[in-house]
mmCIF file with all atom_site columns, C-alpha atoms in Angstrom:
data_model
loop_
_atom_site.group_PDB
_atom_site.id
_atom_site.type_symbol
_atom_site.label_atom_id
_atom_site.label_alt_id
_atom_site.label_comp_id
_atom_site.label_asym_id
_atom_site.label_entity_id
_atom_site.label_seq_id
_atom_site.pdbx_PDB_ins_code
_atom_site.Cartn_x
_atom_site.Cartn_y
_atom_site.Cartn_z
_atom_site.occupancy
_atom_site.B_iso_or_equiv
_atom_site.pdbx_formal_charge
_atom_site.auth_seq_id
_atom_site.auth_comp_id
_atom_site.auth_asym_id
_atom_site.auth_atom_id
_atom_site.pdbx_PDB_model_num
ATOM 1   C CA . MET A 1 1   ? 210.928 -27.906 38.975 1.00 0.00 ? 1   MET A CA 1
ATOM 2   C CA . LYS A 1 2   ? 210.133 -25.076 41.392 1.00 0.00 ? 2   LYS A CA 1
ATOM 3   C CA . ASP A 1 3   ? 212.885 -22.533 42.065 1.00 0.00 ? 3   ASP A CA 1
ATOM 4   C CA . LEU A 1 4   ? 212.663 -22.718 45.852 1.00 0.00 ? 4   LEU A CA 1
ATOM 5   C CA . ILE A 1 5   ? 214.767 -19.624 46.557 1.00 0.00 ? 5   ILE A CA 1
ATOM 6   C CA . LYS A 1 6   ? 212.643 -17.559 44.158 1.00 0.00 ? 6   LYS A CA 1
ATOM 7   C CA . HIS A 1 7   ? 209.480 -18.979 45.711 1.00 0.00 ? 7   HIS A CA 1
ATOM 8   C CA . GLU A 1 8   ? 210.561 -18.186 49.273 1.00 0.00 ? 8   GLU A CA 1
ATOM 9   C CA . ARG A 1 9   ? 211.759 -14.694 48.342 1.00 0.00 ? 9   ARG A CA 1
ATOM 10  C CA . GLU A 1 10  ? 208.478 -13.843 46.649 1.00 0.00 ? 10  GLU A CA 1
ATOM 11  C CA . LYS A 1 11  ? 206.483 -15.279 49.546 1.00 0.00 ? 11  LYS A CA 1
ATOM 12  C CA . TYR A 1 12  ? 208.286 -13.180 52.137 1.00 0.00 ? 12  TYR A CA 1
ATOM 13  C CA . ASN A 1 13  ? 208.166 -10.088 49.949 1.00 0.00 ? 13  ASN A CA 1
ATOM 14  C CA . VAL A 1 14  ? 204.384 -10.419 49.953 1.00 0.00 ? 14  VAL A CA 1
ATOM 15  C CA . ILE A 1 15  ? 204.267 -10.880 53.725 1.00 0.00 ? 15  ILE A CA 1
ATOM 16  C CA . HIS A 1 16  ? 206.593 -7.969  54.481 1.00 0.00 ? 16  HIS A CA 1
ATOM 17  C CA . LYS A 1 17  ? 204.587 -5.687  52.218 1.00 0.00 ? 17  LYS A CA 1
ATOM 18  C CA . PHE A 1 18  ? 201.423 -6.815  54.013 1.00 0.00 ? 18  PHE A CA 1
ATOM 19  C CA . THR A 1 19  ? 202.772 -6.257  57.536 1.00 0.00 ? 19  THR A CA 1
ATOM 20  C CA . GLY A 1 20  ? 204.954 -3.232  56.860 1.00 0.00 ? 20  GLY A CA 1
ATOM 21  C CA . ILE A 1 21  ? 208.322 -2.530  58.410 1.00 0.00 ? 21  ILE A CA 1
ATOM 22  C CA . SER A 1 22  ? 207.138 -2.274  61.979 1.00 0.00 ? 22  SER A CA 1
ATOM 23  C CA . GLU A 1 23  ? 206.964 -4.731  64.851 1.00 0.00 ? 23  GLU A CA 1
ATOM 24  C CA . ASN A 1 24  ? 203.206 -5.135  64.871 1.00 0.00 ? 24  ASN A CA 1
ATOM 25  C CA . GLN A 1 25  ? 202.730 -8.834  65.429 1.00 0.00 ? 25  GLN A CA 1
ATOM 26  C CA . VAL A 1 26  ? 203.371 -11.521 68.024 1.00 0.00 ? 26  VAL A CA 1
ATOM 27  C CA . GLY A 1 27  ? 206.537 -13.384 67.090 1.00 0.00 ? 27  GLY A CA 1
ATOM 28  C CA . TYR A 1 28  ? 207.244 -16.317 69.456 1.00 0.00 ? 28  TYR A CA 1
ATOM 29  C CA . GLY A 1 29  ? 210.026 -14.616 71.341 1.00 0.00 ? 29  GLY A CA 1
ATOM 30  C CA . ARG A 1 30  ? 211.750 -12.538 68.688 1.00 0.00 ? 30  ARG A CA 1
ATOM 31  C CA . GLN A 1 31  ? 210.257 -9.187  69.739 1.00 0.00 ? 31  GLN A CA 1
ATOM 32  C CA . LEU A 1 32  ? 212.827 -6.793  71.079 1.00 0.00 ? 32  LEU A CA 1
ATOM 33  C CA . GLY A 1 33  ? 211.052 -6.289  74.402 1.00 0.00 ? 33  GLY A CA 1
ATOM 34  C CA . ILE A 1 34  ? 211.125 -9.998  75.180 1.00 0.00 ? 34  ILE A CA 1
ATOM 35  C CA . LEU A 1 35  ? 214.808 -10.280 74.329 1.00 0.00 ? 35  LEU A CA 1
ATOM 36  C CA . LEU A 1 36  ? 215.728 -7.336  76.518 1.00 0.00 ? 36  LEU A CA 1
ATOM 37  C CA . ASN A 1 37  ? 213.460 -7.953  79.480 1.00 0.00 ? 37  ASN A CA 1
ATOM 38  C CA . ASN A 1 38  ? 212.576 -11.607 79.957 1.00 0.00 ? 38  ASN A CA 1
ATOM 39  C CA . GLY A 1 39  ? 214.369 -13.239 82.876 1.00 0.00 ? 39  GLY A CA 1
ATOM 40  C CA . ASP A 1 40  ? 214.357 -16.878 81.769 1.00 0.00 ? 40  ASP A CA 1
ATOM 41  C CA . PRO A 1 41  ? 217.753 -18.556 81.159 1.00 0.00 ? 41  PRO A CA 1
ATOM 42  C CA . PHE A 1 42  ? 217.621 -18.252 77.352 1.00 0.00 ? 42  PHE A CA 1
ATOM 43  C CA . HIS A 1 43  ? 217.053 -14.507 77.388 1.00 0.00 ? 43  HIS A CA 1
ATOM 44  C CA . THR A 1 44  ? 219.341 -13.896 80.358 1.00 0.00 ? 44  THR A CA 1
ATOM 45  C CA . LYS A 1 45  ? 222.235 -15.468 78.451 1.00 0.00 ? 45  LYS A CA 1
ATOM 46  C CA . TRP A 1 46  ? 221.468 -13.290 75.430 1.00 0.00 ? 46  TRP A CA 1
ATOM 47  C CA . GLN A 1 47  ? 221.359 -10.191 77.631 1.00 0.00 ? 47  GLN A CA 1
ATOM 48  C CA . GLU A 1 48  ? 224.752 -11.095 79.123 1.00 0.00 ? 48  GLU A CA 1
ATOM 49  C CA . LEU A 1 49  ? 226.264 -11.248 75.638 1.00 0.00 ? 49  LEU A CA 1
ATOM 50  C CA . LEU A 1 50  ? 224.812 -7.901  74.551 1.00 0.00 ? 50  LEU A CA 1
ATOM 51  C CA . THR A 1 51  ? 228.001 -5.883  74.974 1.00 0.00 ? 51  THR A CA 1
ATOM 52  C CA . GLU A 1 52  ? 230.398 -4.118  72.647 1.00 0.00 ? 52  GLU A CA 1
ATOM 53  C CA . LYS A 1 53  ? 232.750 -7.088  73.070 1.00 0.00 ? 53  LYS A CA 1
ATOM 54  C CA . ASN A 1 54  ? 230.407 -9.254  70.984 1.00 0.00 ? 54  ASN A CA 1
ATOM 55  C CA . SER A 1 55  ? 229.146 -8.982  67.421 1.00 0.00 ? 55  SER A CA 1
ATOM 56  C CA . PHE A 1 56  ? 225.763 -10.310 66.271 1.00 0.00 ? 56  PHE A CA 1
ATOM 57  C CA . LEU A 1 57  ? 224.378 -11.816 63.093 1.00 0.00 ? 57  LEU A CA 1
ATOM 58  C CA . GLU A 1 58  ? 220.600 -11.938 62.882 1.00 0.00 ? 58  GLU A CA 1
ATOM 59  C CA . VAL A 1 59  ? 219.159 -14.444 60.421 1.00 0.00 ? 59  VAL A CA 1
ATOM 60  C CA . GLY A 1 60  ? 215.603 -13.560 59.404 1.00 0.00 ? 60  GLY A CA 1
ATOM 61  C CA . LEU A 1 61  ? 214.858 -9.909  60.034 1.00 0.00 ? 61  LEU A CA 1
ATOM 62  C CA . GLY A 1 62  ? 211.118 -9.603  60.412 1.00 0.00 ? 62  GLY A CA 1
ATOM 63  C CA . ALA A 1 63  ? 210.483 -5.893  60.860 1.00 0.00 ? 63  ALA A CA 1
ATOM 64  C CA . GLY A 1 64  ? 214.119 -5.212  61.686 1.00 0.00 ? 64  GLY A CA 1
ATOM 65  C CA . GLU A 1 65  ? 213.459 -4.102  65.259 1.00 0.00 ? 65  GLU A CA 1
ATOM 66  C CA . ILE A 1 66  ? 216.347 -6.082  66.698 1.00 0.00 ? 66  ILE A CA 1
ATOM 67  C CA . ILE A 1 67  ? 218.998 -4.780  64.308 1.00 0.00 ? 67  ILE A CA 1
ATOM 68  C CA . LYS A 1 68  ? 217.590 -1.275  64.763 1.00 0.00 ? 68  LYS A CA 1
ATOM 69  C CA . HIS A 1 69  ? 218.308 -1.644  68.481 1.00 0.00 ? 69  HIS A CA 1
ATOM 70  C CA . LEU A 1 70  ? 221.768 -3.139  67.929 1.00 0.00 ? 70  LEU A CA 1
ATOM 71  C CA . ASP A 1 71  ? 222.584 -0.249  65.630 1.00 0.00 ? 71  ASP A CA 1
ATOM 72  C CA . SER A 1 72  ? 221.332 2.316   68.150 1.00 0.00 ? 72  SER A CA 1
ATOM 73  C CA . ILE A 1 73  ? 223.558 1.040   70.978 1.00 0.00 ? 73  ILE A CA 1
ATOM 74  C CA . GLY A 1 74  ? 226.707 0.655   68.910 1.00 0.00 ? 74  GLY A CA 1
ATOM 75  C CA . ILE A 1 75  ? 226.880 -3.142  68.688 1.00 0.00 ? 75  ILE A CA 1
ATOM 76  C CA . GLU A 1 76  ? 228.624 -4.602  65.640 1.00 0.00 ? 76  GLU A CA 1
ATOM 77  C CA . TYR A 1 77  ? 225.973 -6.522  63.687 1.00 0.00 ? 77  TYR A CA 1
ATOM 78  C CA . CYS A 1 78  ? 224.640 -7.693  60.379 1.00 0.00 ? 78  CYS A CA 1
ATOM 79  C CA . GLY A 1 79  ? 221.135 -8.806  59.479 1.00 0.00 ? 79  GLY A CA 1
ATOM 80  C CA . VAL A 1 80  ? 220.264 -11.145 56.623 1.00 0.00 ? 80  VAL A CA 1
ATOM 81  C CA . ASP A 1 81  ? 216.947 -12.051 55.013 1.00 0.00 ? 81  ASP A CA 1
ATOM 82  C CA . ILE A 1 82  ? 215.789 -13.798 51.854 1.00 0.00 ? 82  ILE A CA 1
ATOM 83  C CA . SER A 1 83  ? 213.366 -10.946 51.133 1.00 0.00 ? 83  SER A CA 1
ATOM 84  C CA . ASP A 1 84  ? 214.950 -8.321  48.909 1.00 0.00 ? 84  ASP A CA 1
ATOM 85  C CA . TYR A 1 85  ? 212.029 -6.035  49.775 1.00 0.00 ? 85  TYR A CA 1
ATOM 86  C CA . VAL A 1 86  ? 212.699 -5.961  53.519 1.00 0.00 ? 86  VAL A CA 1
ATOM 87  C CA . VAL A 1 87  ? 216.459 -5.712  52.987 1.00 0.00 ? 87  VAL A CA 1
ATOM 88  C CA . THR A 1 88  ? 215.984 -2.674  50.731 1.00 0.00 ? 88  THR A CA 1
ATOM 89  C CA . GLU A 1 89  ? 213.606 -1.042  53.218 1.00 0.00 ? 89  GLU A CA 1
ATOM 90  C CA . LEU A 1 90  ? 216.012 -1.542  56.134 1.00 0.00 ? 90  LEU A CA 1
ATOM 91  C CA . THR A 1 91  ? 219.081 -0.562  54.118 1.00 0.00 ? 91  THR A CA 1
ATOM 92  C CA . ASN A 1 92  ? 217.306 2.667   53.214 1.00 0.00 ? 92  ASN A CA 1
ATOM 93  C CA . LEU A 1 93  ? 217.081 3.339   56.957 1.00 0.00 ? 93  LEU A CA 1
ATOM 94  C CA . GLY A 1 94  ? 220.880 3.081   57.167 1.00 0.00 ? 94  GLY A CA 1
ATOM 95  C CA . LEU A 1 95  ? 220.941 -0.413  58.667 1.00 0.00 ? 95  LEU A CA 1
ATOM 96  C CA . ASN A 1 96  ? 223.405 -3.178  57.818 1.00 0.00 ? 96  ASN A CA 1
ATOM 97  C CA . ALA A 1 97  ? 221.058 -5.639  56.107 1.00 0.00 ? 97  ALA A CA 1
ATOM 98  C CA . LYS A 1 98  ? 221.962 -8.069  53.336 1.00 0.00 ? 98  LYS A CA 1
ATOM 99  C CA . GLU A 1 99  ? 219.916 -10.287 51.078 1.00 0.00 ? 99  GLU A CA 1
ATOM 100 C CA . MET A 1 100 ? 220.775 -13.972 51.365 1.00 0.00 ? 100 MET A CA 1
ATOM 101 C CA . SER A 1 101 ? 219.228 -17.273 52.288 1.00 0.00 ? 101 SER A CA 1
ATOM 102 C CA . SER A 1 102 ? 220.011 -18.892 55.625 1.00 0.00 ? 102 SER A CA 1
ATOM 103 C CA . HIS A 1 103 ? 221.361 -22.010 53.911 1.00 0.00 ? 103 HIS A CA 1
ATOM 104 C CA . GLN A 1 104 ? 223.751 -20.018 51.706 1.00 0.00 ? 104 GLN A CA 1
ATOM 105 C CA . LEU A 1 105 ? 225.398 -17.381 53.890 1.00 0.00 ? 105 LEU A CA 1
ATOM 106 C CA . THR A 1 106 ? 227.970 -15.476 51.866 1.00 0.00 ? 106 THR A CA 1
ATOM 107 C CA . LEU A 1 107 ? 229.918 -14.556 54.996 1.00 0.00 ? 107 LEU A CA 1
ATOM 108 C CA . GLU A 1 108 ? 233.361 -15.528 56.251 1.00 0.00 ? 108 GLU A CA 1
ATOM 109 C CA . ASP A 1 109 ? 233.943 -18.316 58.754 1.00 0.00 ? 109 ASP A CA 1
ATOM 110 C CA . ASP A 1 110 ? 233.789 -17.194 62.404 1.00 0.00 ? 110 ASP A CA 1
ATOM 111 C CA . SER A 1 111 ? 232.455 -13.775 61.383 1.00 0.00 ? 111 SER A CA 1
ATOM 112 C CA . TYR A 1 112 ? 230.183 -13.069 64.376 1.00 0.00 ? 112 TYR A CA 1
ATOM 113 C CA . ASP A 1 113 ? 230.338 -13.980 68.038 1.00 0.00 ? 113 ASP A CA 1
ATOM 114 C CA . VAL A 1 114 ? 226.601 -14.643 68.210 1.00 0.00 ? 114 VAL A CA 1
ATOM 115 C CA . VAL A 1 115 ? 224.398 -15.933 65.405 1.00 0.00 ? 115 VAL A CA 1
ATOM 116 C CA . GLN A 1 116 ? 220.701 -15.716 66.225 1.00 0.00 ? 116 GLN A CA 1
ATOM 117 C CA . HIS A 1 117 ? 217.804 -17.183 64.278 1.00 0.00 ? 117 HIS A CA 1
ATOM 118 C CA . LEU A 1 118 ? 214.722 -16.347 66.303 1.00 0.00 ? 118 LEU A CA 1
ATOM 119 C CA . ASP A 1 119 ? 211.252 -17.383 65.206 1.00 0.00 ? 119 ASP A CA 1
ATOM 120 C CA . GLY A 1 120 ? 213.397 -19.288 62.813 1.00 0.00 ? 120 GLY A CA 1
ATOM 121 C CA . LEU A 1 121 ? 213.764 -22.841 61.615 1.00 0.00 ? 121 LEU A CA 1
ATOM 122 C CA . GLU A 1 122 ? 210.026 -23.438 61.413 1.00 0.00 ? 122 GLU A CA 1
ATOM 123 C CA . HIS A 1 123 ? 210.146 -21.028 58.449 1.00 0.00 ? 123 HIS A CA 1
ATOM 124 C CA . ILE A 1 124 ? 212.926 -22.914 56.672 1.00 0.00 ? 124 ILE A CA 1
ATOM 125 C CA . PRO A 1 125 ? 212.087 -25.545 54.037 1.00 0.00 ? 125 PRO A CA 1
ATOM 126 C CA . VAL A 1 126 ? 213.077 -28.947 55.368 1.00 0.00 ? 126 VAL A CA 1
ATOM 127 C CA . GLU A 1 127 ? 215.416 -29.283 52.367 1.00 0.00 ? 127 GLU A CA 1
ATOM 128 C CA . TRP A 1 128 ? 217.449 -26.391 53.792 1.00 0.00 ? 128 TRP A CA 1
ATOM 129 C CA . GLU A 1 129 ? 217.338 -27.008 57.546 1.00 0.00 ? 129 GLU A CA 1
ATOM 130 C CA . LEU A 1 130 ? 220.598 -28.969 57.893 1.00 0.00 ? 130 LEU A CA 1
ATOM 131 C CA . GLU A 1 131 ? 222.519 -26.617 55.591 1.00 0.00 ? 131 GLU A CA 1
ATOM 132 C CA . THR A 1 132 ? 221.132 -23.679 57.569 1.00 0.00 ? 132 THR A CA 1
ATOM 133 C CA . LEU A 1 133 ? 222.443 -25.154 60.815 1.00 0.00 ? 133 LEU A CA 1
ATOM 134 C CA . LYS A 1 134 ? 225.831 -25.853 59.222 1.00 0.00 ? 134 LYS A CA 1
ATOM 135 C CA . GLU A 1 135 ? 226.082 -22.339 57.811 1.00 0.00 ? 135 GLU A CA 1
ATOM 136 C CA . GLU A 1 136 ? 225.130 -20.661 61.073 1.00 0.00 ? 136 GLU A CA 1
ATOM 137 C CA . LEU A 1 137 ? 227.713 -22.725 62.960 1.00 0.00 ? 137 LEU A CA 1
ATOM 138 C CA . ARG A 1 138 ? 230.337 -21.921 60.338 1.00 0.00 ? 138 ARG A CA 1
ATOM 139 C CA . VAL A 1 139 ? 229.753 -18.182 60.642 1.00 0.00 ? 139 VAL A CA 1
ATOM 140 C CA . ALA A 1 140 ? 229.478 -18.183 64.461 1.00 0.00 ? 140 ALA A CA 1
ATOM 141 C CA . ARG A 1 141 ? 232.509 -17.729 66.706 1.00 0.00 ? 141 ARG A CA 1
ATOM 142 C CA . LYS A 1 142 ? 230.823 -18.567 70.011 1.00 0.00 ? 142 LYS A CA 1
ATOM 143 C CA . PHE A 1 143 ? 227.077 -19.211 70.115 1.00 0.00 ? 143 PHE A CA 1
ATOM 144 C CA . VAL A 1 144 ? 224.026 -19.932 67.971 1.00 0.00 ? 144 VAL A CA 1
ATOM 145 C CA . PHE A 1 145 ? 220.629 -18.976 69.421 1.00 0.00 ? 145 PHE A CA 1
ATOM 146 C CA . HIS A 1 146 ? 217.529 -20.639 67.954 1.00 0.00 ? 146 HIS A CA 1
ATOM 147 C CA . SER A 1 147 ? 213.916 -20.020 68.896 1.00 0.00 ? 147 SER A CA 1
ATOM 148 C CA . ASN A 1 148 ? 211.535 -22.258 66.930 1.00 0.00 ? 148 ASN A CA 1
ATOM 149 C CA . ALA A 1 149 ? 207.765 -21.953 66.993 1.00 0.00 ? 149 ALA A CA 1
ATOM 150 C CA . MET A 1 150 ? 205.915 -25.246 67.392 1.00 0.00 ? 150 MET A CA 1
ATOM 151 C CA . GLY A 1 151 ? 202.559 -24.106 66.034 1.00 0.00 ? 151 GLY A CA 1
ATOM 152 C CA . ASP A 1 152 ? 200.860 -22.288 63.202 1.00 0.00 ? 152 ASP A CA 1
ATOM 153 C CA . ALA A 1 153 ? 200.839 -18.506 62.802 1.00 0.00 ? 153 ALA A CA 1
ATOM 154 C CA . TYR A 1 154 ? 198.212 -15.985 61.723 1.00 0.00 ? 154 TYR A CA 1
ATOM 155 C CA . LEU A 1 155 ? 200.380 -14.995 58.770 1.00 0.00 ? 155 LEU A CA 1
ATOM 156 C CA . ASP A 1 156 ? 200.183 -18.568 57.453 1.00 0.00 ? 156 ASP A CA 1
ATOM 157 C CA . ILE A 1 157 ? 196.626 -17.667 56.467 1.00 0.00 ? 157 ILE A CA 1
ATOM 158 C CA . ILE A 1 158 ? 197.730 -14.483 54.725 1.00 0.00 ? 158 ILE A CA 1
ATOM 159 C CA . SER A 1 159 ? 200.446 -16.364 52.843 1.00 0.00 ? 159 SER A CA 1
ATOM 160 C CA . LYS A 1 160 ? 197.950 -18.944 51.581 1.00 0.00 ? 160 LYS A CA 1
ATOM 161 C CA . GLN A 1 161 ? 195.503 -16.222 50.578 1.00 0.00 ? 161 GLN A CA 1
ATOM 162 C CA . HIS A 1 162 ? 198.221 -14.878 48.274 1.00 0.00 ? 162 HIS A CA 1
ATOM 163 C CA . GLY A 1 163 ? 198.785 -18.276 46.652 1.00 0.00 ? 163 GLY A CA 1
ATOM 164 C CA . PHE A 1 164 ? 201.777 -19.464 48.662 1.00 0.00 ? 164 PHE A CA 1
ATOM 165 C CA . ASP A 1 165 ? 202.262 -22.232 51.177 1.00 0.00 ? 165 ASP A CA 1
ATOM 166 C CA . ALA A 1 166 ? 202.413 -21.526 54.906 1.00 0.00 ? 166 ALA A CA 1
ATOM 167 C CA . LEU A 1 167 ? 205.188 -19.491 56.511 1.00 0.00 ? 167 LEU A CA 1
ATOM 168 C CA . HIS A 1 168 ? 205.523 -22.136 59.227 1.00 0.00 ? 168 HIS A CA 1
ATOM 169 C CA . ILE A 1 169 ? 206.352 -24.916 56.775 1.00 0.00 ? 169 ILE A CA 1
ATOM 170 C CA . ASN A 1 170 ? 208.646 -26.888 59.067 1.00 0.00 ? 170 ASN A CA 1
ATOM 171 C CA . ILE A 1 171 ? 206.724 -27.354 62.292 1.00 0.00 ? 171 ILE A CA 1
ATOM 172 C CA . LYS A 1 172 ? 208.175 -29.887 64.710 1.00 0.00 ? 172 LYS A CA 1
ATOM 173 C CA . ASN A 1 173 ? 207.258 -30.892 68.243 1.00 0.00 ? 173 ASN A CA 1
ATOM 174 C CA . GLU A 1 174 ? 209.717 -30.953 71.144 1.00 0.00 ? 174 GLU A CA 1
ATOM 175 C CA . GLN A 1 175 ? 210.861 -34.522 70.536 1.00 0.00 ? 175 GLN A CA 1
ATOM 176 C CA . GLN A 1 176 ? 211.432 -33.880 66.854 1.00 0.00 ? 176 GLN A CA 1
ATOM 177 C CA . TRP A 1 177 ? 213.515 -30.781 67.558 1.00 0.00 ? 177 TRP A CA 1
ATOM 178 C CA . ASP A 1 178 ? 215.451 -32.739 70.191 1.00 0.00 ? 178 ASP A CA 1
ATOM 179 C CA . ASN A 1 179 ? 216.210 -35.384 67.578 1.00 0.00 ? 179 ASN A CA 1
ATOM 180 C CA . PHE A 1 180 ? 217.319 -32.764 65.060 1.00 0.00 ? 180 PHE A CA 1
ATOM 181 C CA . TYR A 1 181 ? 219.812 -31.091 67.386 1.00 0.00 ? 181 TYR A CA 1
ATOM 182 C CA . GLN A 1 182 ? 221.057 -34.298 69.016 1.00 0.00 ? 182 GLN A CA 1
ATOM 183 C CA . SER A 1 183 ? 221.582 -36.068 65.695 1.00 0.00 ? 183 SER A CA 1
ATOM 184 C CA . ASN A 1 184 ? 223.716 -33.213 64.360 1.00 0.00 ? 184 ASN A CA 1
ATOM 185 C CA . ILE A 1 185 ? 225.893 -32.628 67.403 1.00 0.00 ? 185 ILE A CA 1
ATOM 186 C CA . ASP A 1 186 ? 228.896 -33.980 65.497 1.00 0.00 ? 186 ASP A CA 1
ATOM 187 C CA . LEU A 1 187 ? 228.877 -30.684 63.564 1.00 0.00 ? 187 LEU A CA 1
ATOM 188 C CA . GLY A 1 188 ? 230.795 -29.301 66.523 1.00 0.00 ? 188 GLY A CA 1
ATOM 189 C CA . TYR A 1 189 ? 228.647 -27.846 69.274 1.00 0.00 ? 189 TYR A CA 1
ATOM 190 C CA . ASN A 1 190 ? 227.486 -28.399 72.805 1.00 0.00 ? 190 ASN A CA 1
ATOM 191 C CA . ILE A 1 191 ? 223.876 -27.829 73.762 1.00 0.00 ? 191 ILE A CA 1
ATOM 192 C CA . LEU A 1 192 ? 224.368 -25.117 76.357 1.00 0.00 ? 192 LEU A CA 1
ATOM 193 C CA . LEU A 1 193 ? 220.694 -24.635 77.171 1.00 0.00 ? 193 LEU A CA 1
ATOM 194 C CA . LYS A 1 194 ? 217.275 -25.882 76.099 1.00 0.00 ? 194 LYS A CA 1
ATOM 195 C CA . ASP A 1 195 ? 214.097 -24.112 77.154 1.00 0.00 ? 195 ASP A CA 1
ATOM 196 C CA . VAL A 1 196 ? 210.654 -25.238 75.977 1.00 0.00 ? 196 VAL A CA 1
ATOM 197 C CA . THR A 1 197 ? 207.352 -23.430 76.484 1.00 0.00 ? 197 THR A CA 1
ATOM 198 C CA . THR A 1 198 ? 203.901 -24.415 75.246 1.00 0.00 ? 198 THR A CA 1
ATOM 199 C CA . ASP A 1 199 ? 204.548 -23.143 71.731 1.00 0.00 ? 199 ASP A CA 1
ATOM 200 C CA . THR A 1 200 ? 208.271 -22.390 71.447 1.00 0.00 ? 200 THR A CA 1
ATOM 201 C CA . TYR A 1 201 ? 211.456 -24.456 71.459 1.00 0.00 ? 201 TYR A CA 1
ATOM 202 C CA . ARG A 1 202 ? 214.522 -22.430 72.445 1.00 0.00 ? 202 ARG A CA 1
ATOM 203 C CA . ILE A 1 203 ? 218.080 -23.700 72.340 1.00 0.00 ? 203 ILE A CA 1
ATOM 204 C CA . ILE A 1 204 ? 221.578 -22.237 72.667 1.00 0.00 ? 204 ILE A CA 1
ATOM 205 C CA . LEU A 1 205 ? 224.411 -24.015 70.883 1.00 0.00 ? 205 LEU A CA 1
ATOM 206 C CA . GLU A 1 206 ? 227.975 -23.386 72.018 1.00 0.00 ? 206 GLU A CA 1
ATOM 207 C CA . LYS A 1 207 ? 230.430 -23.800 69.175 1.00 0.00 ? 207 LYS A CA 1
ATOM 208 C CA . LEU A 1 208 ? 233.390 -26.049 69.891 1.00 0.00 ? 208 LEU A CA 1
#
């Protein structure tokens, strides 16, 4: 039986080593510039919360650009990723990054005001998606931000060339994501906002 955590860690180690620790790829809304500057309702709400009054947990670090910015402006934060390679690289830069899987967050309940998983659940094995949602809600005090790609990515090709499955292993369309969030609303959240573009499903969950 495949060790799924080991498989996913090794896959993302390969990808991070391929891309390097720099924001050099399109990321379906997780790039720092989009978060800081886009004026749509999803990003405007995030911008409103970006104050010293709120703490942030980022699930899935990519190149670490977002936690680098949070660190630079004095926001309390933590970043987590399944890749021990990227966590080591970012920790060596003095950033607060920890190795863990999104479905097994070794963090206290209500630890962070905002939990964000951007360019997110489409990367999560379907076996983990519900536990990931539960864990992110458990750790959040106020809001969970999700931004889910609804299509393939260039790095899916690179992953397969290295003998792994795709990075976007959990692609859903708008109706399927609607069903996922609506069917789990009894976990204790309101859907504060939903925003869908051609290739991205964005949603803000307000914890009850």
